[in-house]
Coordinates of C-alpha atoms in Angstrom, one line a residue:
M1 CA -15.4 -8.7 -11.5
K2 CA -13.6 -6.8 -14.0
Y3 CA -10.3 -6.4 -12.6
I4 CA -9.7 -7.7 -9.5
K5 CA -9.4 -11.7 -9.3
N6 CA -8.2 -14.4 -7.3
A7 CA -8.3 -12.1 -3.8
E8 CA -8.7 -14.5 -0.5
T9 CA -7.3 -12.1 1.9
L10 CA -7.6 -8.7 2.8
E11 CA -3.8 -8.1 2.4
E12 CA -3.9 -10.0 -1.3
L13 CA -7.1 -7.6 -1.9
K14 CA -5.0 -4.6 -1.0
K15 CA -1.8 -5.5 -3.0
I16 CA -3.9 -5.9 -6.2
Y17 CA -5.8 -3.0 -5.7
K18 CA -2.4 -1.3 -5.5
K19 CA -1.1 -2.6 -8.6
L20 CA -4.3 -1.6 -10.8
A21 CA -4.7 1.6 -9.1
L22 CA -1.2 2.2 -10.5
K23 CA -2.3 1.4 -14.1
L24 CA -6.0 2.8 -14.2
H25 CA -5.8 6.2 -12.0
P26 CA -6.4 9.2 -14.0
D27 CA -2.7 10.7 -12.9
C28 CA -1.1 7.7 -13.9
G29 CA -2.5 7.5 -17.7
G30 CA -6.1 5.7 -16.8
S31 CA -9.4 7.2 -16.9
D32 CA -11.9 8.1 -14.3
E33 CA -14.0 5.6 -15.6
E34 CA -12.0 2.6 -15.0
M35 CA -10.7 4.0 -11.5
K36 CA -15.0 4.1 -10.8
I37 CA -15.2 0.3 -11.8
L38 CA -11.9 -0.7 -9.6
N39 CA -13.6 1.3 -6.6
N40 CA -16.4 -0.6 -6.4
E41 CA -14.7 -3.8 -6.9
Y42 CA -12.7 -3.0 -4.2
D43 CA -15.5 -1.9 -1.9
I44 CA -17.7 -5.1 -2.6
L45 CA -14.6 -7.2 -2.2
F46 CA -13.4 -5.1 1.1
E47 CA -16.5 -6.2 3.0
K48 CA -16.4 -9.7 1.8
L49 CA -13.0 -10.2 2.9
K50 CA -12.2 -7.7 5.6
M51 CA -12.1 -10.5 8.2
Y52 CA -9.8 -12.7 6.1
H53 CA -5.8 -12.5 6.3
K54 CA -2.6 -14.4 6.6
N55 CA 0.2 -14.2 8.8
K56 CA 4.0 -13.8 8.0
E57 CA 4.0 -18.1 7.9
G58 CA 1.5 -18.2 5.6
E59 CA -1.3 -19.5 7.5
S60 CA -4.7 -17.9 7.3
Y61 CA -6.8 -16.5 10.4
T62 CA -9.9 -14.3 10.8
K63 CA -9.8 -11.2 12.5
D64 CA -12.5 -8.2 12.5
T65 CA -11.1 -4.8 11.7
K66 CA -12.0 -1.1 11.9
E67 CA -10.6 -0.3 8.8
T68 CA -12.7 1.4 6.3
P69 CA -12.2 0.7 2.1
E70 CA -12.3 4.6 1.5
Q71 CA -9.2 5.0 4.3
F72 CA -6.9 3.1 2.0
K73 CA -8.1 4.1 -1.2
D74 CA -7.9 8.0 -0.1
I75 CA -4.2 6.8 0.9
I76 CA -3.3 5.6 -2.5
N77 CA -4.8 8.6 -4.3
K78 CA -3.3 11.3 -2.3
L79 CA 0.3 9.6 -3.1
F80 CA -0.4 8.9 -6.6
S81 CA -1.7 13.0 -6.9
L82 CA 1.7 14.0 -5.2
K83 CA 3.5 13.1 -8.2
M84 CA 6.7 12.8 -5.8
K85 CA 10.1 12.6 -7.9
D86 CA 12.8 10.2 -6.8
V87 CA 10.4 8.7 -4.2
S88 CA 9.7 5.3 -4.1
I89 CA 6.7 4.0 -2.9
E90 CA 6.6 0.4 -1.3
I91 CA 4.2 -2.1 -0.1
V92 CA 5.3 -4.6 2.5
G93 CA 2.8 -7.0 3.9
S94 CA 0.1 -4.4 4.9
F95 CA 2.4 -1.6 5.2
I96 CA 3.3 1.4 2.9
W97 CA 6.8 2.6 2.8
L98 CA 8.2 5.7 1.4
T99 CA 11.9 6.0 0.4
G100 CA 14.1 8.1 -1.4
N101 CA 14.1 12.0 -1.4
T102 CA 11.2 12.4 0.5
K103 CA 12.3 15.4 2.3
P104 CA 10.4 17.9 -0.1
Y105 CA 7.2 16.5 0.7
K106 CA 7.5 16.2 4.4
Q107 CA 4.7 18.0 5.6
E108 CA 2.2 16.5 2.8
I109 CA 3.4 12.8 4.2
K110 CA 2.9 13.7 8.0
D111 CA -0.3 15.0 7.0
M112 CA -1.1 11.4 5.5
N113 CA -0.2 10.1 8.9
F114 CA 2.8 8.3 8.0
R115 CA 5.6 7.9 10.2
Y116 CA 9.3 8.1 10.3
S117 CA 11.6 5.3 11.0
P118 CA 14.8 6.7 11.4
K119 CA 16.8 3.5 11.5
K120 CA 15.4 2.8 8.2
Y121 CA 15.4 5.9 6.8
A122 CA 12.0 5.7 5.7
W123 CA 8.4 7.1 6.3
Y124 CA 6.0 4.1 6.9
K125 CA 2.0 3.8 7.2
A126 CA 0.7 1.0 9.5
P127 CA -2.9 -0.4 9.4
N128 CA -5.2 1.6 12.1
D129 CA -5.3 -1.4 14.3
Y130 CA -1.5 -2.1 14.3
K131 CA 0.2 -2.9 18.1
K132 CA 3.8 -3.7 17.8
R133 CA 4.0 -7.0 20.1
S134 CA 7.8 -7.5 19.8
Y135 CA 10.7 -5.7 21.0
K136 CA 12.8 -7.4 17.8
N137 CA 14.0 -4.8 15.1
Y138 CA 14.4 -5.8 12.0
D139 CA 16.3 -4.5 8.4
M140 CA 14.1 -3.8 5.9
D141 CA 15.1 -7.0 3.9
T142 CA 14.1 -9.3 6.5
I143 CA 11.0 -7.8 6.6
R144 CA 10.6 -7.9 2.8
G145 CA 11.5 -11.5 3.2
M146 CA 8.5 -12.2 5.7
Y147 CA 6.0 -10.3 4.2
G148 CA 6.5 -10.0 0.8
S149 CA 7.0 -6.6 -1.1
Q150 CA 6.0 -5.2 -4.1
K151 CA 7.4 -1.5 -5.3
V152 CA 4.6 0.4 -6.5
K153 CA 6.1 3.4 -8.2
E154 CA 9.5 2.0 -9.4
E155 CA 7.4 -0.5 -11.5
K156 CA 5.4 2.7 -13.2
Q157 CA 8.5 4.4 -14.0
E158 CA 10.4 1.3 -15.4
K159 CA 7.3 0.6 -17.7
Q160 CA 7.5 4.3 -19.0
Y161 CA 11.1 3.7 -19.7
L162 CA 9.9 0.4 -21.6
K163 CA 7.6 2.2 -23.4
A164 CA 10.0 5.3 -24.7
N165 CA 12.6 2.9 -25.8

């Protein structure tokens, strides 16, 4: 594998893919050829890792998923191609969260099947087979602490700032 290394679970694979897609996507300064290689690696590893997961305590378990690799790649590609200004894209566990000035992009976000959380003032995309099993409501900082967080879009803006200075 040229790009994706050390992925042991589906969640880790997605996290690595998102980070690399940010660098290699043609809309983010990468090339079509690099993105094709990354997508091919993701497809191969998705089939190997689709049953392997970790819970919030870090314990491994197996569970079959109905998700396809194309569904996730399509969401990431659509988000990058929208070129939303003043909107942060954050990966928390296996969820994608959008915060900031999302109002001008409301319809596009809805079309990608994101849901709005009024308590968190954010849009989120959950895995297709996700079912809430608890009535507890956590704030974003608690959720980030439990599942880990990666701010995809803010990393990009920070890198562009560093290159300019």
